[in-house]
XYZ file of C-alpha atoms in Angstrom:
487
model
C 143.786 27.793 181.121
C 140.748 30.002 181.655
C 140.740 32.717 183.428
C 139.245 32.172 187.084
C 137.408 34.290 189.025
C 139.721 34.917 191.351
C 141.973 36.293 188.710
C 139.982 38.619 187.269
C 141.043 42.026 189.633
C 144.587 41.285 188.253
C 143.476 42.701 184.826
C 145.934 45.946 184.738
C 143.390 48.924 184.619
C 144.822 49.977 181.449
C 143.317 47.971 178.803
C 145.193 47.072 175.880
C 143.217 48.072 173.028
C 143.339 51.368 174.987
C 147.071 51.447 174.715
C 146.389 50.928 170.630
C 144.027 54.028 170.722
C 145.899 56.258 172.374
C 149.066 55.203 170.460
C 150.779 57.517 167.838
C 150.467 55.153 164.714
C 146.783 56.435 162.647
C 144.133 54.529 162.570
C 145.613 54.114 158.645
C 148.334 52.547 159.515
C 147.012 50.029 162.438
C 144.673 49.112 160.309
C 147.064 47.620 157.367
C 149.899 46.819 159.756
C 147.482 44.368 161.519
C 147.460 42.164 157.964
C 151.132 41.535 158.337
C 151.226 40.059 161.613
C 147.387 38.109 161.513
C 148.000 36.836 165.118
C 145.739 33.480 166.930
C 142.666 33.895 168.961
C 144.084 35.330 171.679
C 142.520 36.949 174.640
C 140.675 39.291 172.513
C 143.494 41.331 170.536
C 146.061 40.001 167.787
C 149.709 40.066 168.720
C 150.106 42.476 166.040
C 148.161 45.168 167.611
C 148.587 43.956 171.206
C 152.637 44.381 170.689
C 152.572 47.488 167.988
C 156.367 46.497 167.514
C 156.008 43.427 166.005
C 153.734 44.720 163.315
C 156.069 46.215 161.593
C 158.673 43.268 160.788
C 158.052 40.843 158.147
C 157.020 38.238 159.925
C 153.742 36.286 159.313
C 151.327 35.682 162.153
C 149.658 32.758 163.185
C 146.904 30.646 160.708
C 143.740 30.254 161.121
C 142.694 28.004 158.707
C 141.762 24.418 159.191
C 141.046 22.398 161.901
C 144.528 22.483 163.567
C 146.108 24.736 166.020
C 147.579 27.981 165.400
C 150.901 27.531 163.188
C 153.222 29.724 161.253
C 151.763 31.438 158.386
C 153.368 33.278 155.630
C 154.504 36.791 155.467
C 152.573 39.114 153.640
C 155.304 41.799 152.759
C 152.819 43.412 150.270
C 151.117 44.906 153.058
C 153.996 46.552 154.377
C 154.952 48.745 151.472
C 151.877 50.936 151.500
C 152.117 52.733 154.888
C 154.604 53.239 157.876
C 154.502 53.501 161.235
C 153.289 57.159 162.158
C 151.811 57.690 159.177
C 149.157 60.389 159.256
C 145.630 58.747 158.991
C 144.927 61.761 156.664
C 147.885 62.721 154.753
C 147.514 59.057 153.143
C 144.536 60.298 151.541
C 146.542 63.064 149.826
C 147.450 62.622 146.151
C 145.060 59.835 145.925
C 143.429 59.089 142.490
C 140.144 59.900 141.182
C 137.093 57.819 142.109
C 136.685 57.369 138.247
C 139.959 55.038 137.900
C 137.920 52.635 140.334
C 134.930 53.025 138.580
C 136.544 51.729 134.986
C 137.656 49.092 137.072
C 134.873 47.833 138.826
C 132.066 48.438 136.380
C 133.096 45.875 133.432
C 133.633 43.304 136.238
C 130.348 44.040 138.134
C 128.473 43.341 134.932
C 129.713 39.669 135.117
C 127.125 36.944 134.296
C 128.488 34.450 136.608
C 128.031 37.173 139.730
C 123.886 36.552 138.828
C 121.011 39.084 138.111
C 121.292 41.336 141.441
C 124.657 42.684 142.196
C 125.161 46.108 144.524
C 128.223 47.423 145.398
C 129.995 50.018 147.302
C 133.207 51.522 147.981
C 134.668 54.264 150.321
C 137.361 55.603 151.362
C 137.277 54.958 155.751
C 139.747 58.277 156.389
C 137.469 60.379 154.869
C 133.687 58.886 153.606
C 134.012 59.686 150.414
C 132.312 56.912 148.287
C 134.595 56.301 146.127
C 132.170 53.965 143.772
C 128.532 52.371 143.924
C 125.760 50.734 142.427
C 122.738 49.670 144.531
C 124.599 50.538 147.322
C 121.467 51.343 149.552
C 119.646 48.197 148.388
C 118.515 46.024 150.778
C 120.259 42.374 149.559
C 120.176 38.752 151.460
C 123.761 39.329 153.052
C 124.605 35.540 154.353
C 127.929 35.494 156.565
C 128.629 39.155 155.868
C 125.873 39.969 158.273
C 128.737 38.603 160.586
C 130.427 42.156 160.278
C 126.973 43.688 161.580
C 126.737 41.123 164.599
C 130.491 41.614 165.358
C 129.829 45.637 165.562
C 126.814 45.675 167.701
C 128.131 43.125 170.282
C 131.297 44.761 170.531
C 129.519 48.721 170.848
C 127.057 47.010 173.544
C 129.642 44.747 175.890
C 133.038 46.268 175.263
C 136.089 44.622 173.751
C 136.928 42.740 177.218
C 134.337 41.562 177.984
C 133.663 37.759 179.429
C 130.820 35.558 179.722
C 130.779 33.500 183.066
C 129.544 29.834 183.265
C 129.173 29.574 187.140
C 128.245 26.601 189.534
C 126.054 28.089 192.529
C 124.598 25.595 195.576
C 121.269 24.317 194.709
C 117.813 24.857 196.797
C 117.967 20.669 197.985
C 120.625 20.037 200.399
C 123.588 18.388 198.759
C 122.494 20.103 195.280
C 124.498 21.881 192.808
C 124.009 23.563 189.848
C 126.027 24.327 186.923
C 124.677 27.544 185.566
C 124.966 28.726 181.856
C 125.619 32.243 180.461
C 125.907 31.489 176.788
C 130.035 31.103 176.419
C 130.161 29.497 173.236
C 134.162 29.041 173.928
C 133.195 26.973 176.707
C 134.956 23.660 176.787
C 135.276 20.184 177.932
C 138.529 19.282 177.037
C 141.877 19.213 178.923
C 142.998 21.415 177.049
C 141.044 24.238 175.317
C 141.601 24.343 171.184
C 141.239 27.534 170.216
C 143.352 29.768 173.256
C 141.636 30.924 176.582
C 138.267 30.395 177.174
C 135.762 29.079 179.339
C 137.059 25.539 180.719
C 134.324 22.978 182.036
C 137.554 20.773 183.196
C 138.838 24.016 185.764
C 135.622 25.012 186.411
C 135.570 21.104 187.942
C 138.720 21.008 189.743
C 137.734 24.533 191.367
C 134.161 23.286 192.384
C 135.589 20.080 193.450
C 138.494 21.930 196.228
C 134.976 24.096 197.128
C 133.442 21.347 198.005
C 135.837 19.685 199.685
C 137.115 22.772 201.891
C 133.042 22.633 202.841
C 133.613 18.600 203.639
C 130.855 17.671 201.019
C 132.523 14.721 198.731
C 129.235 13.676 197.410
C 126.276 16.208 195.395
C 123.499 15.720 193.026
C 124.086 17.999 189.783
C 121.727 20.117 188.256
C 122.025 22.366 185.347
C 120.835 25.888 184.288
C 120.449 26.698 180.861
C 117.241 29.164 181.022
C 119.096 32.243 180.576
C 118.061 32.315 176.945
C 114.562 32.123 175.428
C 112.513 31.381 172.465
C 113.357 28.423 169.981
C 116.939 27.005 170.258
C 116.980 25.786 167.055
C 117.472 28.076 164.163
C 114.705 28.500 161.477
C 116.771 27.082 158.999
C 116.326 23.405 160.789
C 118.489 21.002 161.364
C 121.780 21.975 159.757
C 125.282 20.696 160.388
C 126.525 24.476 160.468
C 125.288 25.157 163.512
C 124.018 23.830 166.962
C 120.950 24.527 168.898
C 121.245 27.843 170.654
C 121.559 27.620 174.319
C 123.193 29.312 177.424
C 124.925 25.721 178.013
C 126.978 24.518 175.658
C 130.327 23.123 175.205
C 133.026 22.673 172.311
C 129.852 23.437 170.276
C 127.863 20.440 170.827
C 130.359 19.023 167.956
C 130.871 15.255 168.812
C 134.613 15.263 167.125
C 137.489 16.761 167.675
C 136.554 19.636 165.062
C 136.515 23.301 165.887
C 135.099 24.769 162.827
C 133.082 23.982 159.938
C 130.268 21.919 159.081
C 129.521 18.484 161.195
C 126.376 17.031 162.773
C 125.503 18.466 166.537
C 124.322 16.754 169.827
C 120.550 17.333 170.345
C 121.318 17.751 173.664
C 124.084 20.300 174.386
C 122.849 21.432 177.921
C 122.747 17.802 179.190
C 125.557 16.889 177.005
C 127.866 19.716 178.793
C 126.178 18.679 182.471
C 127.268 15.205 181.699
C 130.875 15.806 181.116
C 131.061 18.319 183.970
C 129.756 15.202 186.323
C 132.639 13.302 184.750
C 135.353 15.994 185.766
C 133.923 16.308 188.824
C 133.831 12.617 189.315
C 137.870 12.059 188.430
C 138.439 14.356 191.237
C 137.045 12.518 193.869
C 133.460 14.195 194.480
C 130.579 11.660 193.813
C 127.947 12.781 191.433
C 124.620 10.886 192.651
C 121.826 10.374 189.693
C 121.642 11.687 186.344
C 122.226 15.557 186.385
C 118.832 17.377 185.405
C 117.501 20.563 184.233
C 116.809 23.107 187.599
C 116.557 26.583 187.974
C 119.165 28.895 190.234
C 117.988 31.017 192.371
C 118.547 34.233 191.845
C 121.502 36.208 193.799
C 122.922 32.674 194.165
C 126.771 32.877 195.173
C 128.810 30.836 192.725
C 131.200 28.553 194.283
C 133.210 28.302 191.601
C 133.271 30.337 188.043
C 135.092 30.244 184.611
C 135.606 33.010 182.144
C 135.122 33.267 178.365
C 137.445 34.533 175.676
C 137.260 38.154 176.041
C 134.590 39.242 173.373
C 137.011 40.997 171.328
C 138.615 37.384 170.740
C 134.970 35.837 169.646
C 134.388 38.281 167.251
C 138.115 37.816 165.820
C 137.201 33.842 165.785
C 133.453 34.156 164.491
C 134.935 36.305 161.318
C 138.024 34.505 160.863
C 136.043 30.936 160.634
C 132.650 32.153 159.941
C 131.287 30.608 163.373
C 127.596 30.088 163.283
C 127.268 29.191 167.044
C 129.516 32.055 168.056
C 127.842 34.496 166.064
C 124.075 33.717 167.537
C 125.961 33.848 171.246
C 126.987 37.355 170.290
C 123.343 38.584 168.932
C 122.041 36.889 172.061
C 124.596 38.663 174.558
C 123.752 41.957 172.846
C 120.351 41.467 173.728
C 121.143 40.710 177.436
C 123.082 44.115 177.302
C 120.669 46.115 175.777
C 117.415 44.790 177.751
C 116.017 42.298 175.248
C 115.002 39.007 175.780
C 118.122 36.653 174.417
C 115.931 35.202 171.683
C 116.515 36.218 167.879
C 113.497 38.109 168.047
C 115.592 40.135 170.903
C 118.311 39.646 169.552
C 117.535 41.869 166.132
C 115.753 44.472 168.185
C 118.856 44.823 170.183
C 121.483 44.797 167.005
C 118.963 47.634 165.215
C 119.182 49.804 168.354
C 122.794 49.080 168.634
C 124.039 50.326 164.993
C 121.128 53.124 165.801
C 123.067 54.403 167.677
C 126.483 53.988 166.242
C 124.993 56.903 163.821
C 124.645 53.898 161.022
C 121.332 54.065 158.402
C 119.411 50.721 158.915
C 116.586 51.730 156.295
C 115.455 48.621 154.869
C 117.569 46.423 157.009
C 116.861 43.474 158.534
C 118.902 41.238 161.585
C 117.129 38.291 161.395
C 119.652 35.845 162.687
C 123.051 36.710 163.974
C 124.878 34.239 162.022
C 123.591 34.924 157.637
C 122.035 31.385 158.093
C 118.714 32.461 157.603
C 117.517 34.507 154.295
C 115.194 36.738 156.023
C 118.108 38.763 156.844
C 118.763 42.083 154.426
C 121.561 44.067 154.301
C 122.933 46.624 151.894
C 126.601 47.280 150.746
C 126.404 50.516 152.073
C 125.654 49.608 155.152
C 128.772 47.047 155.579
C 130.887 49.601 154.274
C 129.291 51.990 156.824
C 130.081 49.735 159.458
C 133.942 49.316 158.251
C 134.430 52.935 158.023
C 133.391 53.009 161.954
C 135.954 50.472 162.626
C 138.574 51.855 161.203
C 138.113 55.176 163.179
C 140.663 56.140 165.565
C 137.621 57.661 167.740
C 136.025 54.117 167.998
C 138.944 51.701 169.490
C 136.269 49.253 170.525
C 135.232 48.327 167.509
C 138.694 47.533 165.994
C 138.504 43.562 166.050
C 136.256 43.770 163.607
C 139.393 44.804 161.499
C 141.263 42.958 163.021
C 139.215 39.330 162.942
C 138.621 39.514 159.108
C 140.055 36.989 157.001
C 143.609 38.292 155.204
C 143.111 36.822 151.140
C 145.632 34.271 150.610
C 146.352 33.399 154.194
C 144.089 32.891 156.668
C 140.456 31.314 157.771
C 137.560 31.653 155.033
C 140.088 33.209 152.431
C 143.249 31.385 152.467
C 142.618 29.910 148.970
C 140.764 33.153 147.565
C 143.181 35.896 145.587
C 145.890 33.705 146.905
C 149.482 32.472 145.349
C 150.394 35.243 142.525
C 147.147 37.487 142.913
C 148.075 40.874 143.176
C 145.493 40.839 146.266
C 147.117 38.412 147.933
C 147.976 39.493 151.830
C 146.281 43.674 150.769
C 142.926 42.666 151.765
C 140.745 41.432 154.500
C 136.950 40.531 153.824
C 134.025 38.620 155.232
C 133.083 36.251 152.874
C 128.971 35.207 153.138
C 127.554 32.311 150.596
C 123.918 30.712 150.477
C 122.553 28.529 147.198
C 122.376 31.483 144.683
C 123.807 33.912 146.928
C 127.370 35.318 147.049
C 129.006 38.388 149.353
C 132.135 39.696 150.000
C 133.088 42.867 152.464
C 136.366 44.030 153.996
C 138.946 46.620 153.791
C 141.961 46.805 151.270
C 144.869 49.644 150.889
C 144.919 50.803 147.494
C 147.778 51.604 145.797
C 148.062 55.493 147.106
C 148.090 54.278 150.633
C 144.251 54.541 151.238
C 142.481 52.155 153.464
C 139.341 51.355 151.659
C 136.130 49.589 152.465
C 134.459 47.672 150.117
C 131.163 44.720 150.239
C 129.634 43.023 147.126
C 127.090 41.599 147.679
C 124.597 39.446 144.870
C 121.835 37.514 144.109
C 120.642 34.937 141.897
C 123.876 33.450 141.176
C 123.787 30.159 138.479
C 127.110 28.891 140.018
C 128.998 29.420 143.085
C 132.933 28.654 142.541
C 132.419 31.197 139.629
C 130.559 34.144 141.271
C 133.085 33.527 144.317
C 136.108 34.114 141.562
C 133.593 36.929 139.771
C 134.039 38.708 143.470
C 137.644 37.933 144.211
C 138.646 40.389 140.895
C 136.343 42.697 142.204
C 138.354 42.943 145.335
C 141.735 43.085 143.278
C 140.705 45.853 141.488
C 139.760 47.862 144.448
C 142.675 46.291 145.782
C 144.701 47.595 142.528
C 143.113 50.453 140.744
C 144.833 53.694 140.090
């Protein structure tokens, strides 16, 4: 069910990821503990952090992978050996090993052919800074899907954890008009029942506008739709691509025409009528007459919705967009940052308004570049030490909004884009978390990982050049067990 607007002043004033800050367990510790319980999209916040109990029993969390619903997933008791509950974030740090035990590690493997003829690293310790190993680590590098981590930061800093995006239906300027106005929820759906958790819901947004119009004695409208909140090319440079839709502020289950809610499948060229269309329908099965073909019309401004639907909070998308690598989820984010931070919602706005975003977050973008919001594109450059940067801020107990960027990577062995990566007997499996990012000839990997003194590390690889994938993807994974390992 999605939450209606009518709802909405029942939020309790005391936010939940507030509760987490304020709590007594370090920013260490919630980190880690977060791995063990990898909970579903669920307004905004995994159960593990949402109910701090349950993240300390060995219980698994829910799986992301796949098409399916959320399921059972296995434990991960390796997580749960390395810190406790209370833990001081600091004291972990104490008795830790030299940076040069890493470095013996990590220099042999970086050196591997099959990782290509660019590869930059970094590694550092988020309690502290300290860089505990790099190479290139300031070089700008083609990031693909990592650049998810950046997009996931700046949205979060600019709109707030809790966030929703509102798809509204306001009366129309012809008598007997309606119009079904767009604000870019890319959980918006048309089905009965929504796939992925709460979310926007074309099919309550109906039944609301439907007993609207009937309290009003109208049983019979002309639909028009509103999609002009964004600007500038909906389609992505990269073309036509079955990884993503056309970008639009109207848009529902993703312009997929299956039953699929993640990965790669061909997209309606015509999500904003597409999503009109089925909202007729809805409307239609509850007795309100939808005369003509709905067309594109523009609200006018101050208009009073008559009925509205919620997103998933936006701490939820960004768990969702890292977990399955979402293309269209990630460009909604970019294009809602812009909105927040006075840019047109375009992706020339949109990187203006991620720059000025991890500008301010006290993050070096020298050399960067935000392109896209999704890695699609390869005009986007990033350098390890910025994604480590980035981490680091997460994981600080000062900045509890930007903890689902923790909390929405990937756990190796388990869950979304790394369930079969350092899975089954690697000695990574269920100790790290990491965005992975992969073009022709380009291969990245970033996340966090407690090493075997109790530290909670961040780490991104990213290369270049790459002869074969499957191999540099394996040439990564033992780079992450041996931060992941190390003495």
């Amino acid at each position: 069910m999605c939450d209606r607007e009518r709802g909405w002043s029942e939020v309790p004033s005391i936010k939940t990821w507030q509760l987490i800050a304020g709590s007594a367990v370090s920013g260490l510790a919630l980190s880690v503990a977060t791995v063990a319980a990898a909970g579903p999209w669920d307004s905004g916040q995994r159960k593990a952090e949402r109910e701090r109990a349950a993240s300390w029993g060995r219980t698994g969390g829910a799986d992301h992978g796949g098409e399916r619903l959320p399921e059972a997933a296995p434990s991960a008791p390796g997580v749960l050996g390395t810190v406790g509950p209370g833990a001081p974030r600091k004291e972990a740090a104490v008795g830790a090993a030299a940076p040069g035990g890493l470095e013996a590690a990590l220099k042999p493997l970086l050196a591997d052919p099959a990782l290509g003829t660019v590869r930059t690293a970094s590694v550092v310790d988020t309690a502290t800074g300290q860089v505990l190993y790099e190479s290139g680590a300031r070089d700008a590098m083609t990031p693909a899907s990592t650049i998810k981590i950046v997009t996931a930061a700046a949205a979060l800093a600019a709109l707030g954890p809790e966030h929703r995006i509102r798809t509204t239906v306001v009366p129309g300027a012809a008598p007997g008009q309606i119009l079904l106005v767009g604000g870019g929820d890319p959980s918006l759906t048309a089905r009965k029942n929504a796939p992925a958790g709460s979310g926007g819901s074309l099919y309550t947004l109906a039944a609301d506008t439907a007993q609207a119009l009937k309290a009003a004695g109208t049983d019979s409208v002309t639909l028009g739709y509103d999609d002009s909140l964004y600007t500038g090319p909906a389609r992505h440079p990269i073309g036509v691509n079955p990884n993503i839709a056309l970008v639009t502020a109207l848009m529902a289950d993703e312009g997929r025409p299956d039953d699929s809610v993640s990965g790669p499948v061909a997209r309606t060229d015509d999500p904003s009528g597409d999503a009109a269309r089925a909202f007729a329908a809805l409307l239609a099965e509850r007795g309100i007459k939808v005369t003509g073909a709905p067309a594109r019309a523009k609200a006018a401004a101050g208009a009073q919705p008559l009925a509205t639907t919620l997103s998933t909070p936006v701490a939820g998308l960004v768990e969702r967009m890292l977990t399955h690598s979402d293309n269209d989820i990630a460009e909604a984010l970019a294009r809602q940052t812009a909105l927040a931070s006075g840019q047109p919602a375009s992706f020339e706005g949109a990187e203006k308004a991620v720059t000025g975003r991890l500008t301010a977050l006290g993050v070096d973008v020298g050399g960067s570049r935000f392109a896209d919001g999704s890695g699609l594109g390869r005009a986007d450059k990033v350098s390890a030490g910025l994604l480590t940067a980035l981490l680091a801020k997460a994981a600080d107990p000062q900045r509890p909004e930007l903890r689902p960027v923790l909390t929405g990577l990937p756990v190796a062995g388990f869950t979304g884009t790394l369930r079969a990566r350092n899975s089954g007997s690697s000695p990574a499996s269920g100790l790290l978390r990491a965005k992975t990012g992969t073009l022709s000839g380009v291969n990245a990997l970033s996340g966090t990982v407690v090493d075997p003194s109790g530290r909670l590390l961040a780490f991104a690889f990213l290369t270049a050049n790459s002869p074969d994938g499957p191999a540099a993807e394996k040439g990564l994974d033992k780079l992450a067990a041996a931060v992941a390992t190390a003495p």
